[in-house]
Amino acid sequence: MTDESPSRESGANLLTEQPALYEARFPDPERIAGRWVDAVLRRHRSGPRVLDAGCGTGRDAAHLHRAGWRVTAFDLAPSMLAYARAHHPGPRHLRADLREFTLEQPVDAVLCLDSALLHCHRNEELAGFLDSCRRALSPGGLLIAEMRNGAFFLGRTELLDAPSTFTLDWAGVRHTATTTLRLDRSAQLLRRLRVWRSDDGSPPVAQHSAWRLLFPQELRALLATAGFRVLELHDGPGPRTEPRWRQDGPPPTGSADGDRLHLVARLDA
Ligand SMILES: C[S@@+](CC[C@H](N)C(=O)[O-])C[C@H]1O[C@@H](n2cnc3c(N)ncnc32)[C@H](O)[C@@H]1O
């Protein structure tokens, strides 16, 4: 085995296995994602009960809790939930699956941020998520999602099949990740191979991840079928766009050309 061939394969994601590393890689010290959601909830006059589905480290849920919303948050990864409970307390944290979940009490809004929704790969899984949202939401409740835009990859071959590298110094160890994206066209998935190497002598680790490529018109059709009316669907500004969303910034462009999609939909009452 050479240094070039990863000695371990992992279906899990190092960044979700080690939530502190996830926050180091994607810092949000000003809590822009949480503030963006807070502004969307207010703009659409949401009721107080909010569910963060696929909450990750829990920092957005905790921000919303501090802002006065009654927040429940869930994730499938036990490591994320443990981290959220320890580092971002306040919300109620549950272990649940996006693809099918049931709540004991209804909520007024469901959030699904940073492409968590795109972990629903198959049409049945997307339908399972939307069915679960419909069961969980009060009449007229909101679905707010923020994710990669599948349409952004159309014609952008320079983003694909070419390795890119980033390094991250964390807990005294330098981690280097080499990432290659490719399209699985028939499954409509963006597949990522990421190989991690660390300077602490541990062997390289290869990780395989995939996201559903959802297109704006496809999303509209799925939502209409599930009984949701689209109120907003645009490419930003949002919490992960360049330039980033600001409270006093310009309104959304209205187009859906960029690399992120921002969705607000209302469950038909
Ligand atoms: C990119 S992270 C986003 C986390 C968080 N929403 C944020 O914006 O920081 C995606 C999250 O989705 C979670 N996830 C993936 N598949 C899931 C599933 N089927 N059910 C629940 N959570 C899932 C992962 O564990 C991870 O925490």
PDB file of C-alpha atoms and ligand atoms in Angstrom:
ATOM      1  CA  MET A   1       0.000   0.000   0.000  1.00  0.00           C
ATOM      2  CA  THR A   2       1.493   3.350  -1.002  1.00  0.00           C
ATOM      3  CA  ASP A   3       0.755   6.753   0.423  1.00  0.00           C
ATOM      4  CA  GLU A   4      -1.423   7.359  -2.630  1.00  0.00           C
ATOM      5  CA  SER A   5      -3.766   4.470  -1.959  1.00  0.00           C
ATOM      6  CA  PRO A   6      -6.021   5.006   1.040  1.00  0.00           C
ATOM      7  CA  SER A   7      -5.694   2.162   3.504  1.00  0.00           C
ATOM      8  CA  ARG A   8      -9.119   2.594   5.043  1.00  0.00           C
ATOM      9  CA  GLU A   9     -12.479   3.151   3.432  1.00  0.00           C
ATOM     10  CA  SER A  10     -15.231   4.827   5.394  1.00  0.00           C
ATOM     11  CA  GLY A  11     -18.866   5.281   4.492  1.00  0.00           C
ATOM     12  CA  ALA A  12     -19.130   7.902   7.202  1.00  0.00           C
ATOM     13  CA  ASN A  13     -17.836  11.419   6.943  1.00  0.00           C
ATOM     14  CA  LEU A  14     -14.869  12.565   9.021  1.00  0.00           C
ATOM     15  CA  LEU A  15     -16.512  15.948   9.378  1.00  0.00           C
ATOM     16  CA  THR A  16     -19.682  14.397  10.814  1.00  0.00           C
ATOM     17  CA  GLU A  17     -17.742  11.913  12.940  1.00  0.00           C
ATOM     18  CA  GLN A  18     -15.817  14.845  14.434  1.00  0.00           C
ATOM     19  CA  PRO A  19     -18.269  17.744  14.741  1.00  0.00           C
ATOM     20  CA  ALA A  20     -15.644  20.137  16.122  1.00  0.00           C
ATOM     21  CA  LEU A  21     -13.684  19.616  12.915  1.00  0.00           C
ATOM     22  CA  TYR A  22     -16.849  20.380  10.921  1.00  0.00           C
ATOM     23  CA  GLU A  23     -17.213  23.717  12.724  1.00  0.00           C
ATOM     24  CA  ALA A  24     -13.518  24.469  12.191  1.00  0.00           C
ATOM     25  CA  ARG A  25     -13.876  23.784   8.472  1.00  0.00           C
ATOM     26  CA  PHE A  26     -17.124  25.755   8.131  1.00  0.00           C
ATOM     27  CA  PRO A  27     -16.900  28.511  10.748  1.00  0.00           C
ATOM     28  CA  ASP A  28     -19.910  30.764  11.239  1.00  0.00           C
ATOM     29  CA  PRO A  29     -18.856  32.998  14.149  1.00  0.00           C
ATOM     30  CA  GLU A  30     -21.493  35.606  13.341  1.00  0.00           C
ATOM     31  CA  ARG A  31     -24.190  32.926  13.159  1.00  0.00           C
ATOM     32  CA  ILE A  32     -25.230  34.137   9.722  1.00  0.00           C
ATOM     33  CA  ALA A  33     -27.129  30.918   8.954  1.00  0.00           C
ATOM     34  CA  GLY A  34     -29.179  31.202  12.144  1.00  0.00           C
ATOM     35  CA  ARG A  35     -29.810  34.904  11.576  1.00  0.00           C
ATOM     36  CA  TRP A  36     -30.858  34.245   7.975  1.00  0.00           C
ATOM     37  CA  VAL A  37     -33.408  31.667   9.180  1.00  0.00           C
ATOM     38  CA  ASP A  38     -34.632  34.028  11.904  1.00  0.00           C
ATOM     39  CA  ALA A  39     -35.246  36.720   9.246  1.00  0.00           C
ATOM     40  CA  VAL A  40     -37.088  34.249   6.963  1.00  0.00           C
ATOM     41  CA  LEU A  41     -39.290  33.019   9.825  1.00  0.00           C
ATOM     42  CA  ARG A  42     -40.204  36.593  10.744  1.00  0.00           C
ATOM     43  CA  ARG A  43     -40.785  37.659   7.125  1.00  0.00           C
ATOM     44  CA  HIS A  44     -43.300  34.863   6.683  1.00  0.00           C
ATOM     45  CA  ARG A  45     -44.856  35.317  10.144  1.00  0.00           C
ATOM     46  CA  SER A  46     -44.079  31.804  11.346  1.00  0.00           C
ATOM     47  CA  GLY A  47     -45.524  30.424  14.542  1.00  0.00           C
ATOM     48  CA  PRO A  48     -43.020  29.783  17.364  1.00  0.00           C
ATOM     49  CA  ARG A  49     -42.298  26.031  17.044  1.00  0.00           C
ATOM     50  CA  VAL A  50     -39.357  25.210  14.780  1.00  0.00           C
ATOM     51  CA  LEU A  51     -37.783  21.883  13.788  1.00  0.00           C
ATOM     52  CA  ASP A  52     -34.183  21.796  12.488  1.00  0.00           C
ATOM     53  CA  ALA A  53     -34.000  18.576  10.432  1.00  0.00           C
ATOM     54  CA  GLY A  54     -30.424  17.332   9.883  1.00  0.00           C
ATOM     55  CA  CYS A  55     -29.207  19.832  12.483  1.00  0.00           C
ATOM     56  CA  GLY A  56     -25.526  18.830  12.419  1.00  0.00           C
ATOM     57  CA  THR A  57     -23.538  20.406  15.257  1.00  0.00           C
ATOM     58  CA  GLY A  58     -26.672  22.214  16.437  1.00  0.00           C
ATOM     59  CA  ARG A  59     -25.317  25.753  16.271  1.00  0.00           C
ATOM     60  CA  ASP A  60     -28.175  27.129  14.126  1.00  0.00           C
ATOM     61  CA  ALA A  61     -30.812  25.500  16.334  1.00  0.00           C
ATOM     62  CA  ALA A  62     -29.160  26.987  19.430  1.00  0.00           C
ATOM     63  CA  HIS A  63     -29.049  30.436  17.832  1.00  0.00           C
ATOM     64  CA  LEU A  64     -32.764  30.225  17.062  1.00  0.00           C
ATOM     65  CA  HIS A  65     -33.474  29.019  20.608  1.00  0.00           C
ATOM     66  CA  ARG A  66     -31.658  32.080  21.970  1.00  0.00           C
ATOM     67  CA  ALA A  67     -33.647  34.279  19.573  1.00  0.00           C
ATOM     68  CA  GLY A  68     -36.853  33.058  21.254  1.00  0.00           C
ATOM     69  CA  TRP A  69     -38.058  30.245  18.951  1.00  0.00           C
ATOM     70  CA  ARG A  70     -39.147  26.912  20.485  1.00  0.00           C
ATOM     71  CA  VAL A  71     -36.691  24.611  18.776  1.00  0.00           C
ATOM     72  CA  THR A  72     -36.484  20.860  18.310  1.00  0.00           C
ATOM     73  CA  ALA A  73     -33.510  19.557  16.335  1.00  0.00           C
ATOM     74  CA  PHE A  74     -32.656  16.127  14.976  1.00  0.00           C
ATOM     75  CA  ASP A  75     -29.850  14.373  13.182  1.00  0.00           C
ATOM     76  CA  LEU A  76     -29.045  10.787  12.300  1.00  0.00           C
ATOM     77  CA  ALA A  77     -25.399  10.948  13.432  1.00  0.00           C
ATOM     78  CA  PRO A  78     -25.019  10.182  17.177  1.00  0.00           C
ATOM     79  CA  SER A  79     -21.727  12.128  17.245  1.00  0.00           C
ATOM     80  CA  MET A  80     -23.481  15.276  15.980  1.00  0.00           C
ATOM     81  CA  LEU A  81     -26.242  14.924  18.570  1.00  0.00           C
ATOM     82  CA  ALA A  82     -23.767  14.400  21.412  1.00  0.00           C
ATOM     83  CA  TYR A  83     -21.830  17.480  20.289  1.00  0.00           C
ATOM     84  CA  ALA A  84     -25.002  19.574  19.911  1.00  0.00           C
ATOM     85  CA  ARG A  85     -26.198  18.634  23.411  1.00  0.00           C
ATOM     86  CA  ALA A  86     -22.803  19.438  24.947  1.00  0.00           C
ATOM     87  CA  HIS A  87     -21.849  22.569  22.985  1.00  0.00           C
ATOM     88  CA  HIS A  88     -25.120  24.107  21.741  1.00  0.00           C
ATOM     89  CA  PRO A  89     -27.705  23.398  24.463  1.00  0.00           C
ATOM     90  CA  GLY A  90     -31.189  24.832  24.591  1.00  0.00           C
ATOM     91  CA  PRO A  91     -33.147  23.028  21.870  1.00  0.00           C
ATOM     92  CA  ARG A  92     -34.595  19.555  22.344  1.00  0.00           C
ATOM     93  CA  HIS A  93     -32.320  17.132  20.459  1.00  0.00           C
ATOM     94  CA  LEU A  94     -33.605  13.884  18.971  1.00  0.00           C
ATOM     95  CA  ARG A  95     -32.173  11.125  16.799  1.00  0.00           C
ATOM     96  CA  ALA A  96     -34.271  10.753  13.664  1.00  0.00           C
ATOM     97  CA  ASP A  97     -34.022  10.140   9.940  1.00  0.00           C
ATOM     98  CA  LEU A  98     -34.874  12.801   7.370  1.00  0.00           C
ATOM     99  CA  ARG A  99     -36.335  10.159   5.085  1.00  0.00           C
ATOM    100  CA  GLU A 100     -39.109   9.324   7.528  1.00  0.00           C
ATOM    101  CA  PHE A 101     -39.742  10.961  10.872  1.00  0.00           C
ATOM    102  CA  THR A 102     -42.652  11.533  13.226  1.00  0.00           C
ATOM    103  CA  LEU A 103     -42.968  14.159  15.939  1.00  0.00           C
ATOM    104  CA  GLU A 104     -45.143  13.960  19.033  1.00  0.00           C
ATOM    105  CA  GLN A 105     -46.137  17.623  18.769  1.00  0.00           C
ATOM    106  CA  PRO A 106     -46.668  19.691  15.599  1.00  0.00           C
ATOM    107  CA  VAL A 107     -44.243  22.444  14.584  1.00  0.00           C
ATOM    108  CA  ASP A 108     -44.803  25.658  12.638  1.00  0.00           C
ATOM    109  CA  ALA A 109     -41.665  25.460  10.507  1.00  0.00           C
ATOM    110  CA  VAL A 110     -39.226  22.778   9.348  1.00  0.00           C
ATOM    111  CA  LEU A 111     -35.663  23.803   8.456  1.00  0.00           C
ATOM    112  CA  CYS A 112     -33.257  21.772   6.384  1.00  0.00           C
ATOM    113  CA  LEU A 113     -29.972  23.632   5.960  1.00  0.00           C
ATOM    114  CA  ASP A 114     -26.650  23.203   4.181  1.00  0.00           C
ATOM    115  CA  SER A 115     -27.825  20.539   1.748  1.00  0.00           C
ATOM    116  CA  ALA A 116     -29.060  18.155   4.461  1.00  0.00           C
ATOM    117  CA  LEU A 117     -32.128  17.543   2.241  1.00  0.00           C
ATOM    118  CA  LEU A 118     -29.870  16.217  -0.528  1.00  0.00           C
ATOM    119  CA  HIS A 119     -29.079  13.187   1.620  1.00  0.00           C
ATOM    120  CA  CYS A 120     -32.481  11.987   0.392  1.00  0.00           C
ATOM    121  CA  HIS A 121     -31.089  10.392  -2.759  1.00  0.00           C
ATOM    122  CA  ARG A 122     -34.046   8.571  -4.245  1.00  0.00           C
ATOM    123  CA  ASN A 123     -37.445   9.974  -5.195  1.00  0.00           C
ATOM    124  CA  GLU A 124     -39.071   7.766  -2.538  1.00  0.00           C
ATOM    125  CA  GLU A 125     -36.768   9.272   0.106  1.00  0.00           C
ATOM    126  CA  LEU A 126     -37.589  12.821  -0.960  1.00  0.00           C
ATOM    127  CA  ALA A 127     -41.291  11.940  -0.885  1.00  0.00           C
ATOM    128  CA  GLY A 128     -40.770  10.383   2.562  1.00  0.00           C
ATOM    129  CA  PHE A 129     -39.212  13.630   3.802  1.00  0.00           C
ATOM    130  CA  LEU A 130     -42.009  15.796   2.387  1.00  0.00           C
ATOM    131  CA  ASP A 131     -44.685  13.434   3.760  1.00  0.00           C
ATOM    132  CA  SER A 132     -43.005  13.590   7.168  1.00  0.00           C
ATOM    133  CA  CYS A 133     -42.919  17.403   6.996  1.00  0.00           C
ATOM    134  CA  ARG A 134     -46.599  17.485   6.061  1.00  0.00           C
ATOM    135  CA  ARG A 135     -47.462  15.293   9.068  1.00  0.00           C
ATOM    136  CA  ALA A 136     -45.229  17.349  11.396  1.00  0.00           C
ATOM    137  CA  LEU A 137     -46.337  20.826  10.326  1.00  0.00           C
ATOM    138  CA  SER A 138     -49.304  22.781  11.605  1.00  0.00           C
ATOM    139  CA  PRO A 139     -51.698  23.968   8.842  1.00  0.00           C
ATOM    140  CA  GLY A 140     -49.978  26.722   6.849  1.00  0.00           C
ATOM    141  CA  GLY A 141     -46.574  25.767   8.292  1.00  0.00           C
ATOM    142  CA  LEU A 142     -43.306  26.574   6.504  1.00  0.00           C
ATOM    143  CA  LEU A 143     -40.561  24.483   4.955  1.00  0.00           C
ATOM    144  CA  ILE A 144     -37.276  26.377   4.722  1.00  0.00           C
ATOM    145  CA  ALA A 145     -34.353  24.714   2.965  1.00  0.00           C
ATOM    146  CA  GLU A 146     -30.930  25.808   1.758  1.00  0.00           C
ATOM    147  CA  MET A 147     -28.832  23.558  -0.456  1.00  0.00           C
ATOM    148  CA  ARG A 148     -26.590  23.091  -3.482  1.00  0.00           C
ATOM    149  CA  ASN A 149     -28.300  23.852  -6.767  1.00  0.00           C
ATOM    150  CA  GLY A 150     -28.203  20.886  -9.155  1.00  0.00           C
ATOM    151  CA  ALA A 151     -28.664  23.253 -12.107  1.00  0.00           C
ATOM    152  CA  PHE A 152     -25.372  24.987 -11.259  1.00  0.00           C
ATOM    153  CA  PHE A 153     -23.460  21.938 -12.492  1.00  0.00           C
ATOM    154  CA  LEU A 154     -25.013  22.038 -15.970  1.00  0.00           C
ATOM    155  CA  GLY A 155     -22.161  22.785 -18.367  1.00  0.00           C
ATOM    156  CA  ARG A 156     -19.659  23.424 -15.560  1.00  0.00           C
ATOM    157  CA  THR A 157     -17.328  20.555 -16.358  1.00  0.00           C
ATOM    158  CA  GLU A 158     -14.396  22.369 -14.710  1.00  0.00           C
ATOM    159  CA  LEU A 159     -15.911  21.520 -11.298  1.00  0.00           C
ATOM    160  CA  LEU A 160     -15.829  17.796 -12.017  1.00  0.00           C
ATOM    161  CA  ASP A 161     -13.305  14.959 -12.204  1.00  0.00           C
ATOM    162  CA  ALA A 162     -10.379  17.134 -11.086  1.00  0.00           C
ATOM    163  CA  PRO A 163      -8.908  16.767  -7.588  1.00  0.00           C
ATOM    164  CA  SER A 164      -8.767  19.842  -5.343  1.00  0.00           C
ATOM    165  CA  THR A 165      -7.021  20.062  -1.991  1.00  0.00           C
ATOM    166  CA  PHE A 166      -7.490  21.912   1.266  1.00  0.00           C
ATOM    167  CA  THR A 167      -5.652  21.707   4.570  1.00  0.00           C
ATOM    168  CA  LEU A 168      -7.004  22.107   8.042  1.00  0.00           C
ATOM    169  CA  ASP A 169      -4.951  22.446  11.235  1.00  0.00           C
ATOM    170  CA  TRP A 170      -6.957  21.037  14.067  1.00  0.00           C
ATOM    171  CA  ALA A 171      -6.017  19.814  17.562  1.00  0.00           C
ATOM    172  CA  GLY A 172      -2.306  19.985  16.710  1.00  0.00           C
ATOM    173  CA  VAL A 173      -2.644  17.851  13.579  1.00  0.00           C
ATOM    174  CA  ARG A 174      -2.505  18.999   9.961  1.00  0.00           C
ATOM    175  CA  HIS A 175      -5.232  17.329   7.886  1.00  0.00           C
ATOM    176  CA  THR A 176      -5.057  17.464   4.096  1.00  0.00           C
ATOM    177  CA  ALA A 177      -8.150  16.524   2.107  1.00  0.00           C
ATOM    178  CA  THR A 178      -8.095  15.790  -1.614  1.00  0.00           C
ATOM    179  CA  THR A 179     -11.572  15.953  -3.108  1.00  0.00           C
ATOM    180  CA  THR A 180     -12.850  14.794  -6.471  1.00  0.00           C
ATOM    181  CA  LEU A 181     -16.440  15.366  -7.589  1.00  0.00           C
ATOM    182  CA  ARG A 182     -18.141  13.406 -10.310  1.00  0.00           C
ATOM    183  CA  LEU A 183     -21.643  13.180 -11.661  1.00  0.00           C
ATOM    184  CA  ASP A 184     -23.654   9.991 -11.529  1.00  0.00           C
ATOM    185  CA  ARG A 185     -26.074  11.143 -14.189  1.00  0.00           C
ATOM    186  CA  SER A 186     -28.582   8.310 -14.133  1.00  0.00           C
ATOM    187  CA  ALA A 187     -28.981   8.455 -10.347  1.00  0.00           C
ATOM    188  CA  GLN A 188     -28.856  12.290 -10.443  1.00  0.00           C
ATOM    189  CA  LEU A 189     -26.205  12.270  -7.746  1.00  0.00           C
ATOM    190  CA  LEU A 190     -23.121  14.372  -7.194  1.00  0.00           C
ATOM    191  CA  ARG A 191     -20.591  11.866  -5.889  1.00  0.00           C
ATOM    192  CA  ARG A 192     -17.590  12.953  -3.878  1.00  0.00           C
ATOM    193  CA  LEU A 193     -14.436  11.011  -3.107  1.00  0.00           C
ATOM    194  CA  ARG A 194     -12.429  12.681  -0.373  1.00  0.00           C
ATOM    195  CA  VAL A 195      -9.117  11.281   0.812  1.00  0.00           C
ATOM    196  CA  TRP A 196      -7.855  12.548   4.165  1.00  0.00           C
ATOM    197  CA  ARG A 197      -4.190  12.464   5.080  1.00  0.00           C
ATOM    198  CA  SER A 198      -2.879  13.577   8.468  1.00  0.00           C
ATOM    199  CA  ASP A 199       0.635  14.400   9.577  1.00  0.00           C
ATOM    200  CA  ASP A 200       0.247  12.341  12.773  1.00  0.00           C
ATOM    201  CA  GLY A 201       1.225   9.107  11.037  1.00  0.00           C
ATOM    202  CA  SER A 202      -2.284   7.691  10.749  1.00  0.00           C
ATOM    203  CA  PRO A 203      -3.076   5.981   7.438  1.00  0.00           C
ATOM    204  CA  PRO A 204      -5.074   7.843   4.751  1.00  0.00           C
ATOM    205  CA  VAL A 205      -8.848   7.502   4.867  1.00  0.00           C
ATOM    206  CA  ALA A 206     -11.098   7.527   1.773  1.00  0.00           C
ATOM    207  CA  GLN A 207     -14.653   8.711   2.160  1.00  0.00           C
ATOM    208  CA  HIS A 208     -17.464   8.458  -0.324  1.00  0.00           C
ATOM    209  CA  SER A 209     -20.421  10.857  -0.091  1.00  0.00           C
ATOM    210  CA  ALA A 210     -23.258  11.724  -2.441  1.00  0.00           C
ATOM    211  CA  TRP A 211     -25.878  14.419  -2.782  1.00  0.00           C
ATOM    212  CA  ARG A 212     -29.013  14.350  -4.868  1.00  0.00           C
ATOM    213  CA  LEU A 213     -28.863  16.877  -7.700  1.00  0.00           C
ATOM    214  CA  LEU A 214     -32.180  18.685  -7.442  1.00  0.00           C
ATOM    215  CA  PHE A 215     -33.194  21.164 -10.115  1.00  0.00           C
ATOM    216  CA  PRO A 216     -35.414  24.184  -9.411  1.00  0.00           C
ATOM    217  CA  GLN A 217     -38.325  23.084 -11.586  1.00  0.00           C
ATOM    218  CA  GLU A 218     -38.116  19.531 -10.249  1.00  0.00           C
ATOM    219  CA  LEU A 219     -38.254  20.894  -6.700  1.00  0.00           C
ATOM    220  CA  ARG A 220     -41.352  22.936  -7.556  1.00  0.00           C
ATOM    221  CA  ALA A 221     -43.059  19.832  -8.958  1.00  0.00           C
ATOM    222  CA  LEU A 222     -42.175  17.701  -5.908  1.00  0.00           C
ATOM    223  CA  LEU A 223     -43.461  20.385  -3.549  1.00  0.00           C
ATOM    224  CA  ALA A 224     -46.703  20.896  -5.461  1.00  0.00           C
ATOM    225  CA  THR A 225     -47.351  17.141  -5.412  1.00  0.00           C
ATOM    226  CA  ALA A 226     -46.743  17.080  -1.648  1.00  0.00           C
ATOM    227  CA  GLY A 227     -49.185  19.957  -1.032  1.00  0.00           C
ATOM    228  CA  PHE A 228     -46.730  22.854  -0.601  1.00  0.00           C
ATOM    229  CA  ARG A 229     -46.904  26.285  -2.264  1.00  0.00           C
ATOM    230  CA  VAL A 230     -43.521  27.830  -3.115  1.00  0.00           C
ATOM    231  CA  LEU A 231     -43.127  31.325  -1.633  1.00  0.00           C
ATOM    232  CA  GLU A 232     -39.429  31.815  -2.465  1.00  0.00           C
ATOM    233  CA  LEU A 233     -36.952  29.864  -4.584  1.00  0.00           C
ATOM    234  CA  HIS A 234     -33.776  31.726  -5.463  1.00  0.00           C
ATOM    235  CA  ASP A 235     -29.995  31.636  -5.407  1.00  0.00           C
ATOM    236  CA  GLY A 236     -29.498  34.232  -2.696  1.00  0.00           C
ATOM    237  CA  PRO A 237     -27.987  36.126  -1.075  1.00  0.00           C
ATOM    238  CA  GLY A 238     -27.981  33.398   1.552  1.00  0.00           C
ATOM    239  CA  PRO A 239     -25.794  32.194   4.409  1.00  0.00           C
ATOM    240  CA  ARG A 240     -23.380  30.357   2.106  1.00  0.00           C
ATOM    241  CA  THR A 241     -23.359  32.583  -0.994  1.00  0.00           C
ATOM    242  CA  GLU A 242     -20.748  35.083  -2.064  1.00  0.00           C
ATOM    243  CA  PRO A 243     -21.523  37.828  -1.146  1.00  0.00           C
ATOM    244  CA  ARG A 244     -23.134  36.505   1.974  1.00  0.00           C
ATOM    245  CA  TRP A 245     -26.593  37.433   3.190  1.00  0.00           C
ATOM    246  CA  ARG A 246     -26.784  40.511   5.446  1.00  0.00           C
ATOM    247  CA  GLN A 247     -29.731  41.720   7.468  1.00  0.00           C
ATOM    248  CA  ASP A 248     -29.611  45.093   5.709  1.00  0.00           C
ATOM    249  CA  GLY A 249     -28.436  43.662   2.367  1.00  0.00           C
ATOM    250  CA  PRO A 250     -30.130  43.491  -1.038  1.00  0.00           C
ATOM    251  CA  PRO A 251     -33.260  41.361  -1.533  1.00  0.00           C
ATOM    252  CA  PRO A 252     -32.964  37.946  -3.267  1.00  0.00           C
ATOM    253  CA  THR A 253     -32.129  38.093  -6.962  1.00  0.00           C
ATOM    254  CA  GLY A 254     -35.132  35.978  -7.915  1.00  0.00           C
ATOM    255  CA  SER A 255     -33.047  33.837 -10.259  1.00  0.00           C
ATOM    256  CA  ALA A 256     -31.935  30.262  -9.541  1.00  0.00           C
ATOM    257  CA  ASP A 257     -28.641  30.260 -11.478  1.00  0.00           C
ATOM    258  CA  GLY A 258     -26.136  30.253  -8.619  1.00  0.00           C
ATOM    259  CA  ASP A 259     -24.600  27.403  -6.678  1.00  0.00           C
ATOM    260  CA  ARG A 260     -27.071  27.485  -3.773  1.00  0.00           C
ATOM    261  CA  LEU A 261     -30.858  27.264  -3.704  1.00  0.00           C
ATOM    262  CA  HIS A 262     -32.951  28.907  -0.977  1.00  0.00           C
ATOM    263  CA  LEU A 263     -36.463  27.590  -0.620  1.00  0.00           C
ATOM    264  CA  VAL A 264     -39.424  28.777   1.407  1.00  0.00           C
ATOM    265  CA  ALA A 265     -42.665  26.849   0.901  1.00  0.00           C
ATOM    266  CA  ARG A 266     -45.945  26.863   2.775  1.00  0.00           C
ATOM    267  CA  LEU A 267     -48.039  23.804   3.504  1.00  0.00           C
ATOM    268  CA  ASP A 268     -51.489  24.362   2.066  1.00  0.00           C
ATOM    269  CA  ALA A 269     -53.831  24.926   4.983  1.00  0.00           C
TER     270      ALA A 269
HETATM  271  C1  LIG B   1     -23.754  19.253   5.793  1.00  0.00           C
HETATM  272  S1  LIG B   1     -24.431  18.781   7.324  1.00  0.00           S
HETATM  273  C2  LIG B   1     -25.510  20.152   7.639  1.00  0.00           C
HETATM  274  C3  LIG B   1     -25.760  20.307   9.118  1.00  0.00           C
HETATM  275  C4  LIG B   1     -26.580  21.534   9.507  1.00  0.00           C
HETATM  276  N1  LIG B   1     -27.906  21.531   8.913  1.00  0.00           N
HETATM  277  C5  LIG B   1     -25.855  22.819   9.165  1.00  0.00           C
HETATM  278  O1  LIG B   1     -26.372  23.597   8.358  1.00  0.00           O
HETATM  279  O2  LIG B   1     -24.766  23.042   9.720  1.00  0.00           O
HETATM  280  C6  LIG B   1     -25.605  17.506   6.909  1.00  0.00           C
HETATM  281  C7  LIG B   1     -26.163  16.813   8.134  1.00  0.00           C
HETATM  282  O3  LIG B   1     -27.201  15.923   7.719  1.00  0.00           O
HETATM  283  C8  LIG B   1     -27.104  14.776   8.553  1.00  0.00           C
HETATM  284  N2  LIG B   1     -27.803  13.667   7.861  1.00  0.00           N
HETATM  285  C9  LIG B   1     -27.402  12.998   6.751  1.00  0.00           C
HETATM  286  N3  LIG B   1     -28.316  12.074   6.413  1.00  0.00           N
HETATM  287  C10 LIG B   1     -29.314  12.174   7.318  1.00  0.00           C
HETATM  288  C11 LIG B   1     -30.546  11.504   7.498  1.00  0.00           C
HETATM  289  N4  LIG B   1     -30.927  10.528   6.651  1.00  0.00           N
HETATM  290  N5  LIG B   1     -31.338  11.851   8.528  1.00  0.00           N
HETATM  291  C12 LIG B   1     -30.949  12.837   9.395  1.00  0.00           C
HETATM  292  N6  LIG B   1     -29.793  13.523   9.276  1.00  0.00           N
HETATM  293  C13 LIG B   1     -28.981  13.189   8.252  1.00  0.00           C
HETATM  294  C14 LIG B   1     -25.638  14.555   8.750  1.00  0.00           C
HETATM  295  O4  LIG B   1     -25.374  13.750   9.889  1.00  0.00           O
HETATM  296  C15 LIG B   1     -25.151  15.993   8.919  1.00  0.00           C
HETATM  297  O5  LIG B   1     -25.160  16.384  10.256  1.00  0.00           O
END
